[in-house]
mmCIF file of C-alpha atoms and ligand atoms in Angstrom:
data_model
loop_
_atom_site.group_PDB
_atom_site.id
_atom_site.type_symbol
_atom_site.label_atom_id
_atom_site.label_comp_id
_atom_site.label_asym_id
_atom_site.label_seq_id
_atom_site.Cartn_x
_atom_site.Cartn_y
_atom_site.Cartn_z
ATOM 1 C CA UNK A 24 92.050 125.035 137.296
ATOM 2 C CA UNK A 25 93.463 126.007 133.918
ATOM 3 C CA UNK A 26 91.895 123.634 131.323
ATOM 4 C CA UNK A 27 94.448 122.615 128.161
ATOM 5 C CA UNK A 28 92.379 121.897 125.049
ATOM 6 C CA UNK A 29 93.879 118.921 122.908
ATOM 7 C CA UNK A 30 94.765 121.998 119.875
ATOM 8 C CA UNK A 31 97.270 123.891 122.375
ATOM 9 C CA UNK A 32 98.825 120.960 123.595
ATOM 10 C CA UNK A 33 99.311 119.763 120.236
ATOM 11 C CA UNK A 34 100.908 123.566 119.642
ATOM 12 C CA UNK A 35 102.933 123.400 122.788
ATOM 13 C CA UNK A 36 104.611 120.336 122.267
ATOM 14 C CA UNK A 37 106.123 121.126 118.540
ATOM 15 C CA UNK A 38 109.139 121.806 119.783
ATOM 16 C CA UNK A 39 109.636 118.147 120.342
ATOM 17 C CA UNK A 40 109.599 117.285 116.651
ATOM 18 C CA UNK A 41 113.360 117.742 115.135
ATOM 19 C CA UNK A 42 113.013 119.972 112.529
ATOM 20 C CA UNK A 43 109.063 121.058 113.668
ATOM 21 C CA UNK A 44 107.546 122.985 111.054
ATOM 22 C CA UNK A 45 103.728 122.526 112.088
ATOM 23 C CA UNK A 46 103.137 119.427 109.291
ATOM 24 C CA UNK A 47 102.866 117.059 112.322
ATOM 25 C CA UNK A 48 100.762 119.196 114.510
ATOM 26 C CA UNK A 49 98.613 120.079 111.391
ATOM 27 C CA UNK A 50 97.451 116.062 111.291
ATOM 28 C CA UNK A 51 97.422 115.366 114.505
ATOM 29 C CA UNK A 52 94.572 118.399 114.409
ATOM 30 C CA UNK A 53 93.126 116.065 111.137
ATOM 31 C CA UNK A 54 92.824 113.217 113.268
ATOM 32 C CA UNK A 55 91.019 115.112 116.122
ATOM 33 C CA UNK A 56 89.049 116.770 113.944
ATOM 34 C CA UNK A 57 87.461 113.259 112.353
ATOM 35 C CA UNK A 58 87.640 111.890 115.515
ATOM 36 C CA UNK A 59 85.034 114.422 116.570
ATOM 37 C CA UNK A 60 82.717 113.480 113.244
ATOM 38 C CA UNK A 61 83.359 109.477 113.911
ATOM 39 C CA UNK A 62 82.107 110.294 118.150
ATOM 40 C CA UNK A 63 79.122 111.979 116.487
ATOM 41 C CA UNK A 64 78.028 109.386 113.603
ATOM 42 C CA UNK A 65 78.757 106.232 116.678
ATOM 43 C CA UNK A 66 76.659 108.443 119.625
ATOM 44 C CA UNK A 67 73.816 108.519 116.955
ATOM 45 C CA UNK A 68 74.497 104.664 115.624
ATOM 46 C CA UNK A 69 71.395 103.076 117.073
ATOM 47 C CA UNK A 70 69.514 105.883 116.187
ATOM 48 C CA UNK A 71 70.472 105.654 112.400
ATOM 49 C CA UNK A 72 68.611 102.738 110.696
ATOM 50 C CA UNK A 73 65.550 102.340 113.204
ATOM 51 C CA UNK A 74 64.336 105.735 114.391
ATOM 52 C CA UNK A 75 65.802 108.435 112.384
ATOM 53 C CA UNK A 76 64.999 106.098 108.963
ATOM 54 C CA UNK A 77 61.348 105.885 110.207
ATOM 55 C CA UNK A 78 61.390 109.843 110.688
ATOM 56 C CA UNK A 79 62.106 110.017 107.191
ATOM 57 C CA UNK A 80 65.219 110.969 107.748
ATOM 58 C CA UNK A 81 66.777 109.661 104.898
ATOM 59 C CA UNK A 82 69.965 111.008 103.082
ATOM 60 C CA UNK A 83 68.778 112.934 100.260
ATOM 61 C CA UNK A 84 69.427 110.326 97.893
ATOM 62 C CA UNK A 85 67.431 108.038 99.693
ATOM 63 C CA UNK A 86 70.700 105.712 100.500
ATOM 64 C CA UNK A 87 70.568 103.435 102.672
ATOM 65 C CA UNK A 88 72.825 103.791 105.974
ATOM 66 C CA UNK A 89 75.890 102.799 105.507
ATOM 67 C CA UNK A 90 77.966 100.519 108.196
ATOM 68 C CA UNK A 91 79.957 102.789 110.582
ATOM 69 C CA UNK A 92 83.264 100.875 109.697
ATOM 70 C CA UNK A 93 82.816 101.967 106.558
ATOM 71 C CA UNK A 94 81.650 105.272 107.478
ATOM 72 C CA UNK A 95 84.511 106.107 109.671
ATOM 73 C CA UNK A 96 87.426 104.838 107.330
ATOM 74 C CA UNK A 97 86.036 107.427 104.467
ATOM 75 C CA UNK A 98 86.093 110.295 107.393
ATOM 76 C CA UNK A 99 89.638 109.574 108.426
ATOM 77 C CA UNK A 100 90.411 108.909 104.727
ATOM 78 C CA UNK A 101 89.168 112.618 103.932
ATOM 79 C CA UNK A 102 90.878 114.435 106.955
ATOM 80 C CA UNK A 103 94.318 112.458 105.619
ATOM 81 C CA UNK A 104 93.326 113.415 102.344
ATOM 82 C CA UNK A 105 92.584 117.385 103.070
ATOM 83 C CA UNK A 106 95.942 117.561 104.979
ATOM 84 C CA UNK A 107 98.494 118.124 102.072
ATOM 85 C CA UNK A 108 101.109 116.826 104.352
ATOM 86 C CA UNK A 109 100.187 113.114 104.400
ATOM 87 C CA UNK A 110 101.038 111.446 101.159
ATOM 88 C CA UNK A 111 99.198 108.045 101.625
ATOM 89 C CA UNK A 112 97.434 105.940 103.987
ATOM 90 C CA UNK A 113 96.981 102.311 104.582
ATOM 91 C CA UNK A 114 93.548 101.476 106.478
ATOM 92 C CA UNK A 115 92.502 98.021 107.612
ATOM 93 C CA UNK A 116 89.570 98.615 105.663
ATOM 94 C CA UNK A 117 90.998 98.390 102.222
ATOM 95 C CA UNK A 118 93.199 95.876 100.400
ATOM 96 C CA UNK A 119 95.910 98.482 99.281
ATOM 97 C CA UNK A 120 97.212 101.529 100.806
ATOM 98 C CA UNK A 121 95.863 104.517 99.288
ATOM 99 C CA UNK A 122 98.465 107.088 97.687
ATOM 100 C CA UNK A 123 97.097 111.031 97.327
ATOM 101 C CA UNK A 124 97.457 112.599 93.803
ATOM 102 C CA UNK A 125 97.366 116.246 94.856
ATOM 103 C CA UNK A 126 100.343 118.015 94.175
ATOM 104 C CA UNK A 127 100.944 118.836 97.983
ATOM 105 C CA UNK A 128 100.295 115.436 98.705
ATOM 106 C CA UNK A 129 102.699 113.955 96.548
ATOM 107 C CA UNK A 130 105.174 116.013 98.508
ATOM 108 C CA UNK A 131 104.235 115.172 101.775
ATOM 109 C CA UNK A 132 106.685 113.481 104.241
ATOM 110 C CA UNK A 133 104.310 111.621 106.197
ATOM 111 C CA UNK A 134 102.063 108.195 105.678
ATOM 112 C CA UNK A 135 99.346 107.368 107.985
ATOM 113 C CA UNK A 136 98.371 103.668 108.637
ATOM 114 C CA UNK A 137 95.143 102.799 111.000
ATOM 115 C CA UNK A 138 92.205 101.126 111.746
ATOM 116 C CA UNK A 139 89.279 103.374 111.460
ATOM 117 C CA UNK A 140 86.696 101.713 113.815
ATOM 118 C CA UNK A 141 88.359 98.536 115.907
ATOM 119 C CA UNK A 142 85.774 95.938 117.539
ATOM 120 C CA UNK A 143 83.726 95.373 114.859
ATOM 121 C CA UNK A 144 81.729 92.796 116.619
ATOM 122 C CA UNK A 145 80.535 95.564 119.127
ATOM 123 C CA UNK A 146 79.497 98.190 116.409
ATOM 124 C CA UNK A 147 75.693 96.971 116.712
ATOM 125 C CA UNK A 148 75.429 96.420 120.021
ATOM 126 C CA UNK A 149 76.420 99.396 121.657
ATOM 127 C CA UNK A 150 79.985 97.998 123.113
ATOM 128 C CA UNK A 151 82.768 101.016 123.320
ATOM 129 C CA UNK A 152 84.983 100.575 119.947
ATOM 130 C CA UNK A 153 87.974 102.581 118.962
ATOM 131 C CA UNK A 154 90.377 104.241 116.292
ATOM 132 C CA UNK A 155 93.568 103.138 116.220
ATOM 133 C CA UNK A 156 96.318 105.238 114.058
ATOM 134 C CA UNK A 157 100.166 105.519 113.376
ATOM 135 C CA UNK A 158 101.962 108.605 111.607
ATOM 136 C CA UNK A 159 105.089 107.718 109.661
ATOM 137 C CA UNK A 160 107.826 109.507 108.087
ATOM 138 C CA UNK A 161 107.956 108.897 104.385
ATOM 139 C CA UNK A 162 111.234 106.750 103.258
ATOM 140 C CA UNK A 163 111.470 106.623 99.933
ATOM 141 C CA UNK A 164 112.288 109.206 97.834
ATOM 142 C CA UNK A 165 110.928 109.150 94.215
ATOM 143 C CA UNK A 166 107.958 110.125 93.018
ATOM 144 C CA UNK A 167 105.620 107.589 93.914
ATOM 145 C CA UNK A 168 105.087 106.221 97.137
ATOM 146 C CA UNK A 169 106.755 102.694 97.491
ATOM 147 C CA UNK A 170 105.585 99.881 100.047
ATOM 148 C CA UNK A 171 108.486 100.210 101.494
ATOM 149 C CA UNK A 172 106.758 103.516 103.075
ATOM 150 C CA UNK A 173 104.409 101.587 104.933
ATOM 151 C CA UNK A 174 106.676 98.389 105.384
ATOM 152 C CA UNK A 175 108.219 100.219 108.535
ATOM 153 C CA UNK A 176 109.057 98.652 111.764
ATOM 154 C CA UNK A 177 107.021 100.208 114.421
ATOM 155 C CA UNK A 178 110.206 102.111 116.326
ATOM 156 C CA UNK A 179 109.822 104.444 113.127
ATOM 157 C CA UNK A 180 106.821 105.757 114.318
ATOM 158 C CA UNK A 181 106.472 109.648 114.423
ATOM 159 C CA UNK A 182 103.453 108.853 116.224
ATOM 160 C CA UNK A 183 100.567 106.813 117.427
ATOM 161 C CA UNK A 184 97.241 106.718 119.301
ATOM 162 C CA UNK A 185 93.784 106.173 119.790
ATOM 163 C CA UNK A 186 90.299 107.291 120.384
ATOM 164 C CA UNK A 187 87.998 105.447 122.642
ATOM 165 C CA UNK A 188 84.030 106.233 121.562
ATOM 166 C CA UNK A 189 83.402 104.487 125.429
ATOM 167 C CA UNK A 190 81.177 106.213 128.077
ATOM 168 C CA UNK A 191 82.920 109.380 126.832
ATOM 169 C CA UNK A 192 85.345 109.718 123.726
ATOM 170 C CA UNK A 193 88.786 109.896 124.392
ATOM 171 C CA UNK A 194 92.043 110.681 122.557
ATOM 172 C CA UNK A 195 94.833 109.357 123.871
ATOM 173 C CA UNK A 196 98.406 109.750 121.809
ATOM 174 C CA UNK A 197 102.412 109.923 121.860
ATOM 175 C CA UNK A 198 104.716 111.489 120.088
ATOM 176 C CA UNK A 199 107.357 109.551 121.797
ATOM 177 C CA UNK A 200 107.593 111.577 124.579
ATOM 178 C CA UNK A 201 104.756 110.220 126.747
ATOM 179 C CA UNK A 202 101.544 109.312 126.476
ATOM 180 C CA UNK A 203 98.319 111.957 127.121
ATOM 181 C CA UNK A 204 95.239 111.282 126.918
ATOM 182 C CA UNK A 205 92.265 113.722 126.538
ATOM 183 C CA UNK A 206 88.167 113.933 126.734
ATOM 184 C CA UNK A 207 85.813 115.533 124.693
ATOM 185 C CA UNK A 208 83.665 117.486 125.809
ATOM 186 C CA UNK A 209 80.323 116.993 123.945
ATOM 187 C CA UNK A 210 78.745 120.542 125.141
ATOM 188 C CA UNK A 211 81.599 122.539 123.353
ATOM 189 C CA UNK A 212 83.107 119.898 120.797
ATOM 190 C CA UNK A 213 86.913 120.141 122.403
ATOM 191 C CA UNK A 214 89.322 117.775 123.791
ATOM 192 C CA UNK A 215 90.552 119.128 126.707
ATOM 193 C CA UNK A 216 93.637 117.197 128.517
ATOM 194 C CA UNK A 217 92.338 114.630 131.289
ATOM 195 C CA UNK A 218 95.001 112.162 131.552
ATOM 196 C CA UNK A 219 98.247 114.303 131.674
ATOM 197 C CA UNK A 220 101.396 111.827 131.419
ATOM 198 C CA UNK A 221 99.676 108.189 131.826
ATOM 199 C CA UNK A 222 101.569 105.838 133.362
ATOM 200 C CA UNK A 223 100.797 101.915 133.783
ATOM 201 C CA UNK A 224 101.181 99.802 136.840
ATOM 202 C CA UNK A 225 104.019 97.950 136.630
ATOM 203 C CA UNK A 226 101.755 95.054 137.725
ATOM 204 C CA UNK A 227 98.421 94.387 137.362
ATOM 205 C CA UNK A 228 96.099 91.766 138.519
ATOM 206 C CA UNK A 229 93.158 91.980 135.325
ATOM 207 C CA UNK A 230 93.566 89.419 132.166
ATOM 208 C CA UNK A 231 92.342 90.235 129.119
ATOM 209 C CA UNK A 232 91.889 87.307 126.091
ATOM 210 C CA UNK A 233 89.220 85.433 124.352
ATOM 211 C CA UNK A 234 89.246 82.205 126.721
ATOM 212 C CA UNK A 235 87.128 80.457 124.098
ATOM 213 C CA UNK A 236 90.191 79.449 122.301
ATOM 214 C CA UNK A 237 91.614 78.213 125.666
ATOM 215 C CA UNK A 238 92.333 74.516 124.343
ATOM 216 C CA UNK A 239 93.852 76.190 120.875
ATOM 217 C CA UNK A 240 96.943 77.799 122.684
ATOM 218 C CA UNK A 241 100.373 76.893 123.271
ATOM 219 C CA UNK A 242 101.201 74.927 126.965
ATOM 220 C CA UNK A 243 103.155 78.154 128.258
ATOM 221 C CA UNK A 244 99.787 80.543 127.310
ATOM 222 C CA UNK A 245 97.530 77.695 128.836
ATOM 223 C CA UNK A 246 99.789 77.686 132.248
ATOM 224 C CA UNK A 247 99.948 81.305 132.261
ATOM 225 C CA UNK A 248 95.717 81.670 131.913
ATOM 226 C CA UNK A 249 95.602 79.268 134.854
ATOM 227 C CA UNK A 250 98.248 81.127 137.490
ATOM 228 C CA UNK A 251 95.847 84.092 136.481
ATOM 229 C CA UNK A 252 92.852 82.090 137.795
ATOM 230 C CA UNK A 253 95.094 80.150 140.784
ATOM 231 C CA UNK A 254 96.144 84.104 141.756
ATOM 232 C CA UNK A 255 92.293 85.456 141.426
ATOM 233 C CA UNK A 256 93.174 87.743 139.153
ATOM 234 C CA UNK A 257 89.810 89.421 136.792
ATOM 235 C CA UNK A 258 88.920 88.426 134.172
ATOM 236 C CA UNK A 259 87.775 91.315 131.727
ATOM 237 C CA UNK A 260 87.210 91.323 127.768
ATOM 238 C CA UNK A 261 85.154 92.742 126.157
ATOM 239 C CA UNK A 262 86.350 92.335 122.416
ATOM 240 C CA UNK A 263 86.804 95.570 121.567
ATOM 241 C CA UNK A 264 91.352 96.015 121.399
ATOM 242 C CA UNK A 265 90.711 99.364 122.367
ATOM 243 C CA UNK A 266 88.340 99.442 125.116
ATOM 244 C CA UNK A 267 90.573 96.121 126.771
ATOM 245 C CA UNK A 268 93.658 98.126 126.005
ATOM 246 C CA UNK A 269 92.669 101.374 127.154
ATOM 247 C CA UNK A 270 91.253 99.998 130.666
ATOM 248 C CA UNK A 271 94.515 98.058 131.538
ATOM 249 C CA UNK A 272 96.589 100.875 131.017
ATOM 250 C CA UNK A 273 94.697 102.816 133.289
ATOM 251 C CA UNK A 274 94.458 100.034 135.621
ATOM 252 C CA UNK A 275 97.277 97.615 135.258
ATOM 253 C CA UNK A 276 96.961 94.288 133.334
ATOM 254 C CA UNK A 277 97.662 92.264 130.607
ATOM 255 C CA UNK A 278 95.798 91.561 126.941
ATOM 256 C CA UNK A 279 96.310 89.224 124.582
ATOM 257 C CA UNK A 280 95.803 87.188 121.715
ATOM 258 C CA UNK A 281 97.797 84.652 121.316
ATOM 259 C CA UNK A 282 99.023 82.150 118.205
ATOM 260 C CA UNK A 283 96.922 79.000 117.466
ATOM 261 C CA UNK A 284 97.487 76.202 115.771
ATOM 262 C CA UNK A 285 95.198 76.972 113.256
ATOM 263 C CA UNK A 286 95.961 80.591 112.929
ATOM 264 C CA UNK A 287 99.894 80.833 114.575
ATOM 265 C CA UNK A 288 99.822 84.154 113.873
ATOM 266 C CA UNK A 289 96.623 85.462 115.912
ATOM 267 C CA UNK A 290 94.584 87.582 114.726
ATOM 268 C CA UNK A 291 95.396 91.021 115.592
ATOM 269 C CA UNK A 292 97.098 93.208 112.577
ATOM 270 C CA UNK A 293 100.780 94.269 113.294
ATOM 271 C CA UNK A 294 100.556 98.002 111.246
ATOM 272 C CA UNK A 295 96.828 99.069 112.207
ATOM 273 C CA UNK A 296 96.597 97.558 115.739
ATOM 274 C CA UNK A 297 100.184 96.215 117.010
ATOM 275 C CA UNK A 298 102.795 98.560 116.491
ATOM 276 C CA UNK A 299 100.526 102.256 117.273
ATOM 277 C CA UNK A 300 99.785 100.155 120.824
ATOM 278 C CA UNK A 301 103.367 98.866 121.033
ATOM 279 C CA UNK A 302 104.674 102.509 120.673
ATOM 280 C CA UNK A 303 102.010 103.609 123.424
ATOM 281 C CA UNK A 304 102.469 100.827 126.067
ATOM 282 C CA UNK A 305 106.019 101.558 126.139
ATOM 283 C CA UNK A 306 105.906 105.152 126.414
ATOM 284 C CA UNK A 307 103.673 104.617 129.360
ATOM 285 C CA UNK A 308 105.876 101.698 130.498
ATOM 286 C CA UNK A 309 104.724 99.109 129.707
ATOM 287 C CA UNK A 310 105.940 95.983 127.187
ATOM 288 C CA UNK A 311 104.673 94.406 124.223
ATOM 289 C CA UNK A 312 105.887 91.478 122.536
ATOM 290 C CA UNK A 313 104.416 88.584 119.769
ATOM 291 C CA UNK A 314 105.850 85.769 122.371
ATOM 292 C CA UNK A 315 109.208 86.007 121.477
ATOM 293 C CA UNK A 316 110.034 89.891 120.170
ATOM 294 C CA UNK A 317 109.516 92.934 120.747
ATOM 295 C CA UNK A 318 106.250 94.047 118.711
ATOM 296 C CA UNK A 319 107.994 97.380 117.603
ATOM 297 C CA UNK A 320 111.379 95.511 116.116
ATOM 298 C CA UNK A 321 109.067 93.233 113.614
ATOM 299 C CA UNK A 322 109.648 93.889 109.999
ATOM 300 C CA UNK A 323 106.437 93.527 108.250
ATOM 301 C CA UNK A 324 106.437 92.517 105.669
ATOM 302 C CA UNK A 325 102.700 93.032 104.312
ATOM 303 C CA UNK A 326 100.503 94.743 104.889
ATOM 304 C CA UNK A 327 97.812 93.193 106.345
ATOM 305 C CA UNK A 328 100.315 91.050 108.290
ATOM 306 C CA UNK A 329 99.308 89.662 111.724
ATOM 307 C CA UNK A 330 101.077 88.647 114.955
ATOM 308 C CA UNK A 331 100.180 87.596 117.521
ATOM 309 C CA UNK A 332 99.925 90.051 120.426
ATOM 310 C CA UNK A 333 100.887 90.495 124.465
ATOM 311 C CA UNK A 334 100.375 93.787 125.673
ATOM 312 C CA UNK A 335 100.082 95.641 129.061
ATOM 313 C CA UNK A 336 101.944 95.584 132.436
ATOM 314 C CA UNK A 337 105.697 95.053 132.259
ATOM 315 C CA UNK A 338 105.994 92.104 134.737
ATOM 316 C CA UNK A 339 102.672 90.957 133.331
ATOM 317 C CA UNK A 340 104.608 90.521 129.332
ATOM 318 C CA UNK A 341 107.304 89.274 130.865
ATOM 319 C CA UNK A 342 105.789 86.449 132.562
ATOM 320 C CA UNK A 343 103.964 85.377 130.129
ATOM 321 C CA UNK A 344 106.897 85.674 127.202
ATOM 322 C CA UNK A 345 108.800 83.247 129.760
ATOM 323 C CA UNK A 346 106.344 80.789 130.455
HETATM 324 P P1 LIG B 404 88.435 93.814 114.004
HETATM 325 O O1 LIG B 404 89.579 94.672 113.521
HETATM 326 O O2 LIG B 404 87.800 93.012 112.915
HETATM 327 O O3 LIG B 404 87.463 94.589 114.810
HETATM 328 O O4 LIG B 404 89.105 92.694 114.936
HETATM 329 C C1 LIG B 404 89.898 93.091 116.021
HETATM 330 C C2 LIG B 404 89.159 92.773 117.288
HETATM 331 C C3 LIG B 404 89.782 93.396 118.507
HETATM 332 O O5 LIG B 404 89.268 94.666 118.748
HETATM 333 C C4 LIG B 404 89.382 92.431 119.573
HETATM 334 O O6 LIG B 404 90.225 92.473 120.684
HETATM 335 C C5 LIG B 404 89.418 91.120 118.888
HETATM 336 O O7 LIG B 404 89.223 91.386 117.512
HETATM 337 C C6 LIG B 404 88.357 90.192 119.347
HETATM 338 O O8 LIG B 404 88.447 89.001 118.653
HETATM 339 P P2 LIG B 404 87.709 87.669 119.151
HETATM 340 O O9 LIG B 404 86.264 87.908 118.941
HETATM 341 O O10 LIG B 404 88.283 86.591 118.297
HETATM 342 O O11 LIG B 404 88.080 87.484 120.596
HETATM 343 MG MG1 LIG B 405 90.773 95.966 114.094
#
């Protein structure tokens, strides 16, 4: 069997870009490439503080660690940055988006917003956490970047994905013409394509939200939770967006995090971790939706904007939208 590394399939498929001229492809290779680095630093994570700091294996400055989050956001930062096509990025780790004063840069047609290292609860405690990204086209068209650039709905996307750092790391990603996911393989450092043209069950009988909040949700949510149980459907989630999302697309099934009272809005953030799914759940056909729209038609309106979030098996979305 031929094997297709994640580099030629990124090559391949530039046709499907109108007016390709390799920008794209050249940060979709960025995003693999600190994908790769992030994989490395979270494989080694316990290892960090306790052992390797005993071993004297210090940074030369004698720093201390530094948290992973934090760690990841400056390596996706950096493979943004080195890519002269993306003029700005907006992470979930920082307060404003963050515009790039090289001269290419300030040319560049694309933004980037995304979440460097999702599941921050699991971090510690070796739970599978994830990357979550979107690629946009620039809109505006002075010289500075406006917020307007990252103010987009989510069916602007050029495109979205993910990497899982799970049992194995994976990178799955559309361009808007399917979703394709593919593994690294640690002995020689490469993606290489393992999940050619996903696809997710129509229906799926696994449920994925934080039950805890159970008595904070809306009637219809509540009834919904409890035709799950009454239909002995699974219960699985495990708190990481990524990891929940990535197993019900494979399998078939339904996350989500609903509105409270207290927070009506959720949690989850509609740039870094709403819209890149959106875009991905659909292309494998799928839904997602806050309740009452369609995740990918939502203005935002700020950045850091939330909504609340139902995502996974068509008939799944659409029950629960209804009920
Ligand atoms: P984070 O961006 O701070 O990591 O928060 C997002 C995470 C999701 O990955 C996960 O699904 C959710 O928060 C879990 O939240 P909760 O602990 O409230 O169920
Ligand atoms: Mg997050």
């Amino acid at each position: 069997m031929r094997i297709t590394t994640l580099s030629e399939f990124i090559l391949d498929r530039q046709h499907e870009f109108p007016h390709a001229t390799g920008e794209l492809s050249r940060i979709l290779g960025a995003v693999e490439l600190a994908a790769k680095v992030v994989s490395r630093e979270v494989n080694k994570a316990g290892l960090a503080e306790d052992i390797l700091g005993a071993m004297g294996n210090e940074n030369v400055q004698g720093e201390q660690q530094q948290k992973l989050d934090v760690v990841a956001n400056e390596l996706f930062m950096n493979a943004m940055k080195g890519q002269g096509e993306v003029a700005g990025v907006a992470s979930e780790e920082d307060e404003h988006y963050v515009v790039f004063e090289t001269e290419r840069a300030r040319q560049g047609k694309y933004i980037v917003t995304m979440d460097p290292l999702d599941g921050s609860s699991n971090i510690d405690v070796n739970v599978s956490i994830g990357t979550i990204f979107s690629i946009y086209r620039r809109v505006s068209t002075g010289e500075h970047l406006m917020p307007e650039d990252f103010l987009q709905p989510g069916t602007a996307q050029v495109a979205a994905g993910y990497v899982i750092y799970g049992s194995s790391t994976m990178l799955v990603y559309t361009t808007g013409h399917g979703v394709n996911g593919f593994t690294l393989d640690p002995s020689i450092g490469t993606f290489c394509l393992s999940h050619p043209d996903m696809k997710t069950p129509e229906q799926g009988k696994i449920y994925s939200v934080n039950e805890g909040n159970y008595n904070d949700f809306s009637e219809g949510v509540r009834a919904y939770i409890d035709a799950c149980k009454e239909r002995r459907y699974s219960a699985r989630y495990i708190g990481s967006l990524v990891a929940d999302f990535h197993r019900n697309l494979l399998k078939g099934g339904i996350y989500f995090y609903p509105g409270t009272t207290k927070a009506p809005n959720g949690k989850l953030r509609l740039l870094y971790e709403g819209n890149p799914l959106a875009f991905l759940v659909e292309q494998a056909g799928g839904l997602a939706s806050d309740g009452t729209r369609r995740i990918l038609e939502i203005r935002p309106e700020e950045l850091h904007q939330r909504c609340p979030l139902f995502i996974g098996s068509k008939a799944m979305v659409e029950e629960v939208v209804k009920a």
